[in-house]
Coordinates of C-alpha atoms in Angstrom, one line a residue:
Chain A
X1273 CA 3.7 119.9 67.9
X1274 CA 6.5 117.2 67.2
X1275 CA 8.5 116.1 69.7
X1276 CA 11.8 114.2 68.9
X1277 CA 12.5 111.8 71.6
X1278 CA 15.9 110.6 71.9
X1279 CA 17.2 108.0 74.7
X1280 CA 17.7 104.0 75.5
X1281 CA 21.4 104.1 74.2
X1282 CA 22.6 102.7 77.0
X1283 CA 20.1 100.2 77.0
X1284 CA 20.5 99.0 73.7
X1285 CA 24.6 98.6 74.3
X1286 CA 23.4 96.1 77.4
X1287 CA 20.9 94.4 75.7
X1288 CA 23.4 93.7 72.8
X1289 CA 25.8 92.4 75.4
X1290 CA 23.0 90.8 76.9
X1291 CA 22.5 89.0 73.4
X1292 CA 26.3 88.1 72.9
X1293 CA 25.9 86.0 76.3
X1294 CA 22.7 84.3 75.6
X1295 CA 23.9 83.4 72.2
X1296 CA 26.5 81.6 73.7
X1297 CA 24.3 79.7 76.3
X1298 CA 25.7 77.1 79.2
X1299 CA 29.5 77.9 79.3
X1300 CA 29.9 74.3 80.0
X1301 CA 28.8 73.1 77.2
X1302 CA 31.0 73.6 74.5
X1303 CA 31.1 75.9 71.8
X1304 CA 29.7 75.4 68.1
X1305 CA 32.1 76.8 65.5
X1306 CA 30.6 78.2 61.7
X1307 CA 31.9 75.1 60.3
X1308 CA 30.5 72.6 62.5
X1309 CA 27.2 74.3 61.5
X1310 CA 28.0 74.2 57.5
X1311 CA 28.8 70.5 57.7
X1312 CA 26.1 69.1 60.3
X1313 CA 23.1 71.8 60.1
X1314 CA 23.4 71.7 56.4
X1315 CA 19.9 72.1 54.9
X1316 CA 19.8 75.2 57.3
X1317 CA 22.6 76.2 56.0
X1318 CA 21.4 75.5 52.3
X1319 CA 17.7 77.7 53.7
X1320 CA 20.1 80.6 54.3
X1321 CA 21.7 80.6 50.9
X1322 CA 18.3 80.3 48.9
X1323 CA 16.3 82.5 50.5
X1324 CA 19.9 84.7 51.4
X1325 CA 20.1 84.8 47.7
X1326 CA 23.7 84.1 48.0
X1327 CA 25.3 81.2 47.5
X1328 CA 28.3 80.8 50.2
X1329 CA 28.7 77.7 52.9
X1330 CA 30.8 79.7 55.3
X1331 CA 28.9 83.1 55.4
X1332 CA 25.5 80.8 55.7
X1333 CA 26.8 79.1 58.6
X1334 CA 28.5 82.1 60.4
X1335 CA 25.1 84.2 59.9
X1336 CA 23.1 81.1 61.7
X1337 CA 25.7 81.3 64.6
X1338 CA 24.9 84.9 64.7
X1339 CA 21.4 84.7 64.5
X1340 CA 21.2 81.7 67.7
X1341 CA 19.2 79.6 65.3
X1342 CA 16.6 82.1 63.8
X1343 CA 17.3 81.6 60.2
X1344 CA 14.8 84.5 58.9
X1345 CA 17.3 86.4 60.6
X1346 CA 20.2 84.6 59.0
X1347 CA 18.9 85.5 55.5
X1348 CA 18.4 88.9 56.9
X1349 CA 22.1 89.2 58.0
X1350 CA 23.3 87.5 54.8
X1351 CA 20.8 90.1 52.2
X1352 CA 22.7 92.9 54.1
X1353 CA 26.1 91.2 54.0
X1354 CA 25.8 91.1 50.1
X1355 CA 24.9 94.9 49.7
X1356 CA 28.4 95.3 50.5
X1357 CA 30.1 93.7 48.2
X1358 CA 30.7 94.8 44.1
X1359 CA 29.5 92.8 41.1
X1360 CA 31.4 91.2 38.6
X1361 CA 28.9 90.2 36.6
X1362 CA 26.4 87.7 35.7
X1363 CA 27.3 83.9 35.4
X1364 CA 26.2 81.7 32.0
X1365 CA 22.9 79.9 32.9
X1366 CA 23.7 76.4 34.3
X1367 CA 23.0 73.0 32.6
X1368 CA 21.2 70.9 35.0
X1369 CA 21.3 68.3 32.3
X1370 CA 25.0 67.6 33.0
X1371 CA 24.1 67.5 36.7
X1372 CA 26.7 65.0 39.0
X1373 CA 23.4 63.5 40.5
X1374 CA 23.2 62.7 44.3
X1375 CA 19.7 61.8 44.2
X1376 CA 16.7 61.9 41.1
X1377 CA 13.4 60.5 41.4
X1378 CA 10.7 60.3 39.2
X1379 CA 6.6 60.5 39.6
X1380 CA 5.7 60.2 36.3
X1381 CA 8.1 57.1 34.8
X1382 CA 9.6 54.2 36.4
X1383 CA 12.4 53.2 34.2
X1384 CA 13.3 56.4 32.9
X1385 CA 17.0 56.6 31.4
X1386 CA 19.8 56.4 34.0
X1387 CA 17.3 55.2 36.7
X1388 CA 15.8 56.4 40.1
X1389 CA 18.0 57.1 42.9
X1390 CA 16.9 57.9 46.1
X1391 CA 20.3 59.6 47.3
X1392 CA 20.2 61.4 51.4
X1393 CA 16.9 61.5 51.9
X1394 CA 14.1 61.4 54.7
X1395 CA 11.5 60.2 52.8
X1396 CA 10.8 56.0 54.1
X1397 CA 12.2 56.9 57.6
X1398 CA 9.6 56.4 60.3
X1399 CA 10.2 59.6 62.1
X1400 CA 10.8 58.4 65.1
X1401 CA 13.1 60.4 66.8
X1402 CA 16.6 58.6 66.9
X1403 CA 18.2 58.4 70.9
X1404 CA 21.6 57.2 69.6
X1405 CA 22.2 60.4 67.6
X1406 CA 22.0 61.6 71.5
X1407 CA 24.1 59.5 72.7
X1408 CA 26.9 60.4 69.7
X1409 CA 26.7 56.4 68.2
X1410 CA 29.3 56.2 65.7
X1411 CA 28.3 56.6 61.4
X1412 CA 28.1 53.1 59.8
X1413 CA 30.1 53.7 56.4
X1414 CA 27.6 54.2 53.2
X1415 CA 27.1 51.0 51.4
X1416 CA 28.5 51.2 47.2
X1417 CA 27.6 49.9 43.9
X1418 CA 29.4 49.8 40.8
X1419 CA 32.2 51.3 39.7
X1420 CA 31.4 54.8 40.2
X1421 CA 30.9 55.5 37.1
X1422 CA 28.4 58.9 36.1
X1423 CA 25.3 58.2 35.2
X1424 CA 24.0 59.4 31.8
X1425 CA 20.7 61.8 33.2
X1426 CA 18.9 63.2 30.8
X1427 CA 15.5 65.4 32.0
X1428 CA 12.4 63.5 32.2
X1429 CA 10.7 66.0 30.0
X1430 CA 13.0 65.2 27.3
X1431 CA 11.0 62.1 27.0
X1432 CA 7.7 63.6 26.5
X1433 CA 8.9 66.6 24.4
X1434 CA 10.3 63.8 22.1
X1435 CA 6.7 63.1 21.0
X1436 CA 5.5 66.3 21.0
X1437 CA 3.3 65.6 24.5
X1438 CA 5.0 68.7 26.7
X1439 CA 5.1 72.3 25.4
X1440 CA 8.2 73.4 24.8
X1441 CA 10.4 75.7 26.9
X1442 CA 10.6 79.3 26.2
X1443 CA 13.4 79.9 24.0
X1444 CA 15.4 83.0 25.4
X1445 CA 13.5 86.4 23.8
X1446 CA 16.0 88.2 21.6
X1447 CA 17.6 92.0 22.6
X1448 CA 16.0 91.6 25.7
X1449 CA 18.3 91.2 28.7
X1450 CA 17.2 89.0 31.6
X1451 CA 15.7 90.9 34.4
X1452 CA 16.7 91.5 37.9
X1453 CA 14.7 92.4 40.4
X1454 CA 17.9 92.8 42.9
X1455 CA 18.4 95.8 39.8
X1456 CA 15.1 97.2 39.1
X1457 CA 11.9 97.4 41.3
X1458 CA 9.5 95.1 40.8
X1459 CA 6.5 96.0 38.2
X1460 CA 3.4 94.4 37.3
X1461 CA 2.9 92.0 35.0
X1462 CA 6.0 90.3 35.7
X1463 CA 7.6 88.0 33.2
X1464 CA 8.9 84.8 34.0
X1465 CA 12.4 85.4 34.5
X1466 CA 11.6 87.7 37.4
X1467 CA 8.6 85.4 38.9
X1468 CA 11.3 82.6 38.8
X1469 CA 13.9 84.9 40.4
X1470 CA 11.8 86.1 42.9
X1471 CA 10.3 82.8 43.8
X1472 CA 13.7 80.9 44.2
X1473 CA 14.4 83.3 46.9
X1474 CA 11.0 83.4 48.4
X1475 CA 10.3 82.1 51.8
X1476 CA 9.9 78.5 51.7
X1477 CA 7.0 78.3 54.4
X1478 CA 4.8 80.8 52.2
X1479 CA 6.0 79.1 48.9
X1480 CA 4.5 75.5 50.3
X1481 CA 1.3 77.3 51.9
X1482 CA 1.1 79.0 48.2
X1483 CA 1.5 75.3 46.7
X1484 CA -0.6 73.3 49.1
X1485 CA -3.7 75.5 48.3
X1486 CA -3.2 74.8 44.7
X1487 CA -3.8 71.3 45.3
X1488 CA -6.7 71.9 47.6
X1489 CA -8.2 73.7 44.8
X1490 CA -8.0 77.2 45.2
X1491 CA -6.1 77.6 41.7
X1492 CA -5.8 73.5 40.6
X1493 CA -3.0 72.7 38.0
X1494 CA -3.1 68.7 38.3
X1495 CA 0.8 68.0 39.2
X1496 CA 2.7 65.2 38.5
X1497 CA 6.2 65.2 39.5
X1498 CA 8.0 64.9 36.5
X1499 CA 11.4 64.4 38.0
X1500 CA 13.3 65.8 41.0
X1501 CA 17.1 66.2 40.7
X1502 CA 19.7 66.8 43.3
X1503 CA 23.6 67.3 42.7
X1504 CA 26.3 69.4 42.1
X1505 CA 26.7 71.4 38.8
X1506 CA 29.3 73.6 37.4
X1507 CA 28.9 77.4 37.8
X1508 CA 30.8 79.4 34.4
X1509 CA 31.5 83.2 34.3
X1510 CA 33.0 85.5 31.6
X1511 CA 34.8 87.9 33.4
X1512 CA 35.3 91.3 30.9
X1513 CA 39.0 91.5 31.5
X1514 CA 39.2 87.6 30.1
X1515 CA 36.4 88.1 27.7
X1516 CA 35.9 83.9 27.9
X1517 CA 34.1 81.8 29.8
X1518 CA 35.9 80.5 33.4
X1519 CA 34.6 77.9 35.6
X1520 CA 34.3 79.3 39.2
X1521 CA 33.5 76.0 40.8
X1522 CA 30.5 73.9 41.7
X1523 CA 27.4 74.5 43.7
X1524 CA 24.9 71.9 44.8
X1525 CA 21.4 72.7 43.4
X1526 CA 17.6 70.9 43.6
X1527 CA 15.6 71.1 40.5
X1528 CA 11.9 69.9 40.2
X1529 CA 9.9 70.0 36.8
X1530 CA 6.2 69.4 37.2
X1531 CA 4.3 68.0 34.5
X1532 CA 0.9 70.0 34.7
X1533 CA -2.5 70.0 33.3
X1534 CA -2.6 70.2 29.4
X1535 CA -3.8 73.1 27.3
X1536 CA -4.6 73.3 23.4
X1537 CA -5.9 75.5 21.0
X1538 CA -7.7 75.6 17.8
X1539 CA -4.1 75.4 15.9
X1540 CA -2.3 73.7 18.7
X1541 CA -3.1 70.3 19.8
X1542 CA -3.5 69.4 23.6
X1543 CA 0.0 69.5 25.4
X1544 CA 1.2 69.2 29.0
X1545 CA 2.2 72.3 30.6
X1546 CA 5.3 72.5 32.9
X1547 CA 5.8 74.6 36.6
X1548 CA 10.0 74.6 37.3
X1549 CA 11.4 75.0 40.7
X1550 CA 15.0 75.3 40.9
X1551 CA 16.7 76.9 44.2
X1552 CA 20.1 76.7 45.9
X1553 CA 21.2 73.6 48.4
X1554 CA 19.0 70.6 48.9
X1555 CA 15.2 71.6 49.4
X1556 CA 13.2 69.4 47.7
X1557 CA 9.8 71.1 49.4
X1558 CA 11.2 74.4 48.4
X1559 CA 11.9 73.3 44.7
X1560 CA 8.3 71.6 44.4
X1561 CA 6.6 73.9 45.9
X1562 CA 8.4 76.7 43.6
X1563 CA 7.4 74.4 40.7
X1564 CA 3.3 74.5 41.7
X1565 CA 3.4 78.2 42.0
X1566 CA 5.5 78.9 39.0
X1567 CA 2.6 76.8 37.6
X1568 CA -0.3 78.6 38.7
X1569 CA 1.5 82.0 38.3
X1570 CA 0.9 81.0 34.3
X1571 CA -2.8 81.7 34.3
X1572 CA -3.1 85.0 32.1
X1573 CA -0.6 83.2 29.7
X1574 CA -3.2 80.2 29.6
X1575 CA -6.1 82.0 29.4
X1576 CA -7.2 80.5 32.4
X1577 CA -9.3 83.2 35.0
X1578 CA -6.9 84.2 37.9
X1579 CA -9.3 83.2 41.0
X1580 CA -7.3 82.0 43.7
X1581 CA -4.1 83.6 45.8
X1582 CA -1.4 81.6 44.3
X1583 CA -2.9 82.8 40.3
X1584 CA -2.2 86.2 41.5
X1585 CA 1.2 87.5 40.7
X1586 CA 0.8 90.8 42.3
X1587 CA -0.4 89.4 45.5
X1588 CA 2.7 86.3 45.9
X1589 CA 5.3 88.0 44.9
X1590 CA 4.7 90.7 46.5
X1591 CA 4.1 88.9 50.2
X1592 CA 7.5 86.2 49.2
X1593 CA 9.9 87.7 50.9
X1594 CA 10.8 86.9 54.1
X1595 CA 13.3 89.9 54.8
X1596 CA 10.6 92.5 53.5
X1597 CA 7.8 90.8 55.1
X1598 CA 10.0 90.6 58.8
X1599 CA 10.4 94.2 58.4
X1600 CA 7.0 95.3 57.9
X1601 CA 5.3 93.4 60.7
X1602 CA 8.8 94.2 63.2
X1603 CA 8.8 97.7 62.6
X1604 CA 5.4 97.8 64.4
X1605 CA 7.4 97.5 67.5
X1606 CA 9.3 100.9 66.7
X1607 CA 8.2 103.6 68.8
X1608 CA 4.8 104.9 67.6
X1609 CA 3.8 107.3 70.1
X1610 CA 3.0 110.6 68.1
X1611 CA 1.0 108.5 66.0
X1612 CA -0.7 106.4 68.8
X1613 CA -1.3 109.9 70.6
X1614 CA -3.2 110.9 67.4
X1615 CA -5.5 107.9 67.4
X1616 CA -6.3 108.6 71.2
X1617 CA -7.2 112.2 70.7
X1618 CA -9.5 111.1 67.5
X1619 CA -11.3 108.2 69.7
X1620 CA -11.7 110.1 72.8
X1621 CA -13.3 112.9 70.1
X1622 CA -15.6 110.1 68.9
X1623 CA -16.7 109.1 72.0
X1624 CA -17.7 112.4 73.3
X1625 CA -19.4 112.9 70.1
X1626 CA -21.2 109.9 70.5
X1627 CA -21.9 110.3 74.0
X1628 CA -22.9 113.7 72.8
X1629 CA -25.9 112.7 70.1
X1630 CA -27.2 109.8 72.7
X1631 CA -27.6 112.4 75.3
X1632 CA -29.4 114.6 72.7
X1633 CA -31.9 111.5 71.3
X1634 CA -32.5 110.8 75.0
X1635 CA -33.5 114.1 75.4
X1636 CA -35.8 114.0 72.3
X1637 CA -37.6 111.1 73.2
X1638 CA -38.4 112.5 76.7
X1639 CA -39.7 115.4 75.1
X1640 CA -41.9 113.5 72.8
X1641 CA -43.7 111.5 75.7
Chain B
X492 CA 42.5 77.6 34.6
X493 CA 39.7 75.4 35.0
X494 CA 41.0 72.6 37.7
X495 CA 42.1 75.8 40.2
X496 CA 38.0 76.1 40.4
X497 CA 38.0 72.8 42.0
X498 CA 41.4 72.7 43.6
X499 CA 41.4 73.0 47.6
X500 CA 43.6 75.6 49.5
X501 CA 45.9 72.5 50.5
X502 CA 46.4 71.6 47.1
X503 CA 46.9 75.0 45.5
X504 CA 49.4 75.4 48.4
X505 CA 51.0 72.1 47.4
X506 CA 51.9 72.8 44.1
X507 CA 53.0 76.3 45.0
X508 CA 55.7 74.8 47.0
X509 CA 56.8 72.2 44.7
X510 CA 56.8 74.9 41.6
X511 CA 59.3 76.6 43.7
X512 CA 57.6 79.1 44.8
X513 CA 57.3 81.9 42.2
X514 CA 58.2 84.9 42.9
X515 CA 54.8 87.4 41.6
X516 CA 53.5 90.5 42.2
X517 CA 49.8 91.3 42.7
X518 CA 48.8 92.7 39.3
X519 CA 45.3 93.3 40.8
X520 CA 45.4 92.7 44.7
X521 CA 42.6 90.0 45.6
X522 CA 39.3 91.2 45.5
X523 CA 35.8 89.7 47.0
X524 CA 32.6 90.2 44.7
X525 CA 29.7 88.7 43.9
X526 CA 28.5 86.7 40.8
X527 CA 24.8 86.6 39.6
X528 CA 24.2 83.1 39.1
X529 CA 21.6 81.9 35.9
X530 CA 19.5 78.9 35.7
X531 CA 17.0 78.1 32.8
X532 CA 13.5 77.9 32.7
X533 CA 12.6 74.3 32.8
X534 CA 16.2 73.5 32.7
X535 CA 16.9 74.4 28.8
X536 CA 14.8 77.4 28.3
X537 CA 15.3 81.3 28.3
X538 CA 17.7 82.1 31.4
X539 CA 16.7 83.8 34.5
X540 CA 18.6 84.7 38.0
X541 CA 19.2 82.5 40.0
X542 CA 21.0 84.1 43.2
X543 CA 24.5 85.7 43.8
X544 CA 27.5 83.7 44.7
X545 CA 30.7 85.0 46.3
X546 CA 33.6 85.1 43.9
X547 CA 37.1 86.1 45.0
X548 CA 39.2 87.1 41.7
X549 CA 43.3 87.7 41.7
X550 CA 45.7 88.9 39.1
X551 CA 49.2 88.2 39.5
X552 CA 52.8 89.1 37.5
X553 CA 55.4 86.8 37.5
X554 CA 59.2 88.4 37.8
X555 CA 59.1 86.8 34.0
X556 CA 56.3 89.6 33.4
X557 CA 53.8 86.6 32.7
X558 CA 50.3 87.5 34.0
X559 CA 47.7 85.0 35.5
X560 CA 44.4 85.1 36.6
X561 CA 41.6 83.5 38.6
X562 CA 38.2 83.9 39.5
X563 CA 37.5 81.3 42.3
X564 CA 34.1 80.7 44.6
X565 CA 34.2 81.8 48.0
X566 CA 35.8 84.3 49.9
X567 CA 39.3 83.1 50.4
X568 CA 42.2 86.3 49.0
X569 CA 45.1 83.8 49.4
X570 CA 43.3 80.6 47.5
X571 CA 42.6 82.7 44.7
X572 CA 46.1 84.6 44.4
X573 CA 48.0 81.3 44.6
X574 CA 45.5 80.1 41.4
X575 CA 46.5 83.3 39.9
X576 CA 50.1 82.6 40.3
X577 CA 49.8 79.0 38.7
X578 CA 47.8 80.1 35.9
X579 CA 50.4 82.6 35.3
X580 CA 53.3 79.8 35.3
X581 CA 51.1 77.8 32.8
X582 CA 51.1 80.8 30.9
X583 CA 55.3 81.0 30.7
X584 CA 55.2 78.2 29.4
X585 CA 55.1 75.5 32.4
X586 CA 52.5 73.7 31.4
X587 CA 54.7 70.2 32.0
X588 CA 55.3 71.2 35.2
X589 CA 51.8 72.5 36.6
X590 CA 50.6 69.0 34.7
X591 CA 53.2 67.3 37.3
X592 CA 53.2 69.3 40.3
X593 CA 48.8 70.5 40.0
X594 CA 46.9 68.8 37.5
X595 CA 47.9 65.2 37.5
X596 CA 47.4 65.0 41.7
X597 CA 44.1 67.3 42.0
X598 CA 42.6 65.7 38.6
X599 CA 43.4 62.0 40.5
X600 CA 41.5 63.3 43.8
X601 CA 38.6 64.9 42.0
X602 CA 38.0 61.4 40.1
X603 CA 38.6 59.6 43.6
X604 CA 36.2 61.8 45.1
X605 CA 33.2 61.9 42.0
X606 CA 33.6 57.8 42.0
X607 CA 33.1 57.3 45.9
X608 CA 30.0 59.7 45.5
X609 CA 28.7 58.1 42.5
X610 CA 29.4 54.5 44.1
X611 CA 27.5 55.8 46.9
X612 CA 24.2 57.1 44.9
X613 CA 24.6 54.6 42.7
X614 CA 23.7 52.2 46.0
X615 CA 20.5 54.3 46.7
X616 CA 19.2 52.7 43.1
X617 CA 15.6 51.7 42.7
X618 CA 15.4 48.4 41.6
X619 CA 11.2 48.0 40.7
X620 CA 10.1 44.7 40.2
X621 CA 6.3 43.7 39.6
X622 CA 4.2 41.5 41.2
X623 CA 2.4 39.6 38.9
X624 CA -0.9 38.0 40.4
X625 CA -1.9 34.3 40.1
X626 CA -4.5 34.0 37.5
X627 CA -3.6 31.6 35.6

């Protein structure tokens, strides 16, 4: 027999209420407005909107406010927020190339064309945690140089691909439109344009445990960072009612190419190989790691045998994203009694059962002596 | 018009005001969508999704019957209706003036703006040098 049960409605309005007046904490300590988030918790913010899948400061910050913190649930909010809204269309793929560069750093070359620069980084601070950030010590102005002139940035790769050392990138595939997995369900084997999509939304902490055990070995592809590139770019769109190609404004992205282990052929002489990362905000970790698993994700087309995790398309992009993933393992907290009541009936069965055959050999045996 | 894409509210408002305010009708009241955003594999290669944006988009008439649009990041109705209503004065013909009261200013604070940032990187420059041992 089913039984519906139906109740707790009244408790869920007071917990809600309940959740409105812890988010706002110690009433005498002042109150954090969306925008005081967006400018000071900004790679949290820049989190939201890559693994959020939508690229939008304000709606970022508010959903972090909303969330008290919990930025899994900030993507959450924002993945929901975006249902809601129509599509125009589809923007024309951005040129990184012409990036306006706030930081680009190099592995593999040290004097590569328009230079290293480190830009706002951690990397070189001693992580010692600062007491005068505390204590609200006033911002010394950054230092200049130049005339602030743009720097001419041309990939890294370009370099290699200039002699022939670095495969090529795939040219795009003719009558076939690029696919989107926010569009169509995702189906095995994936191509690259939907690995890439999906990893550039993925979930940064499984994307860097997915990376890491590449370099521990379970899948090795023998990285060097080719280049790393943060800035601001210029996002285009041809809206059908126009029917030409409008700028909508500019978006700050991280790009990382990884030059990888080389592969030749019979006909083909030996080549580097390349993994990309390229995801919304500044997240250098996100972008790298993206790069390694886009990387290892390449196996089949290398011929090389899919034996580790992060070689197995099926199983990463399947386990990437954080809003499906929060939903399986938080539904288990749903109310589960009908089935739980099932279970007990079946091991309360076995266990008579059991009890049932030992009673039965212990007979035997007594018998038999 | 391309420079409304990178012009604030504040300036948009601006140049409003000093056109003379229009007077326009909403062709197409202001709408909030969302743009799918492409990248290229390896940065040059076959495109792929990147992520949605928000994209608020206007279409205005001027009382001249001269139509603008705009198709602006972010969810802000009135930023992208007052683009709307400057590309639609370009359109009749007011280029000299949108040049005087928009472009000249905002294309003069962009620059401002791109030079302190570059100036700024540009002081974050790796200078290597090698040590050479004494051998000899």
């Amino acid at each position: 027999m089913y039984v519906a049960v139906k109740g707790g409605e009244r408790a869920i309005a007071n917990a809600h209420a309940l959740l409105d007046h812890s988010r706002r904490g110690d009433h005498a300590v002042p109150e954090i407005a969306p925008k005081q988030i967006r400018e000071q918790l900004a790679l949290a913010v820049d989190r939201v909107m890559a693994e959020g899948s939508l690229y939008d400061r304000d709606l970022a910050a508010l959903a972090i406010k909303q969330a008290r913190g919990d930025l899994i649930e900030a993507i959450f909010l924002v993945r929901a927020f975006r249902t809601t809204l129509p599509r125009f269309g589809h923007g024309e793929p951005a040129d990184t190339a012409a990036m306006q560069i706030r930081r680009r750093i190099s592995a593999t070359y040290k004097d590569l064309p328009g230079g290293q620069v480190l830009g706002p980084t951690f990397d070189y601070t001693h992580r010692l945690i600062d007491f005068a950030l505390a204590a609200g010590a006033p911002v010394a102005e950054p230092a200049e140089a130049g005339e602030g002139e743009p720097a001419d940035t041309p990939h890294v790769t370009a370099l290699l691909d200039g002699e022939g050392l670095i495969e090529r990138n795939p040219p795009q595939p003719s009558g076939r439109p690029v696919g989107d997995l926010t569009r169509e369900p995702l189906a095995f084997p994936a191509d690259r344009d939907l690995r890439l999509q999906n990893l550039a939304r993925a979930d940064e902490g499984f994307l860097l445990a997915m990376g890491y055990s590449t370099q521990r070995g379970y899948g090795r592809t023998h990285p060097f960072v080719g280049e790393i590139r943060f800035g601001e770019i210029e996002v285009e769109f041809v809206p059908e009612d126009l029917g030409f190609a409008v700028p909508l404004g500019r978006i700050q992205v991280t790009e990382c190419e990884m030059v990888t282990q080389f592969k030749g052929t019979a006909e083909t002489s030996p080549q580097f190989t390349r993994g990309y990362g390229l995801v919304f905000g500044q997240s250098e970790r996100k972008a790298m790691s993206m790069a390694l698993v886009d990387r290892a994700l390449r196996a089949r087309e290398f011929g090389e045998d899919v034996v580790a995790p992060a070689q197995d398309e099926e199983f990463v992009l399947s386990h990437s994203d954080n809003v499906q993933a929060t939903g399986f393992v938080e539904h288990l907290k749903l109310p589960h009694y009908v089935d739980f009541q099932a279970e007990l009936g079946l091991i309360r069965q076995l266990r008579r059962e059991h009890a049932d055959r030992a009673a039965a050999a212990g007979f035997t045996r007594e018998a038999a002596e | 018009m391309a420079l409304s894409a990178e012009a604030t509210h504040e300036e948009l408002s601006a140049a409003f005001d000093a056109l003379g305010r229009p007077e326009h009708g909403d062709l197409r009241a202001p709408e909030i969508g969302l743009v799918m955003l492409r990248g290229r594999t390896g940065g040059d290669g076959a495109p792929f999704n990147l992520g949605e944006a928000t994209v608020t988009r206007a279409a205005v008439r001027l009382g001249s019957g001269h139509v603008g649009y705009a198709y602006l990041l972010g969810r802000d109705p009135a930023r992208a209706r007052l683009a709307a209503v400057l590309d639609a004065v370009q359109q009749s013909g007011g280029t000299a003036a949108i040049e005087r009261c928009f472009a000249d200013p905002v294309r003069r604070r962009i620059a401002h703006d791109r030079a302190r940032g570059a100036a700024r990187t540009a002081a974050t420059r790796v200078d290597f040098f090698t040590l050479v041992r004494g051998e000899d």
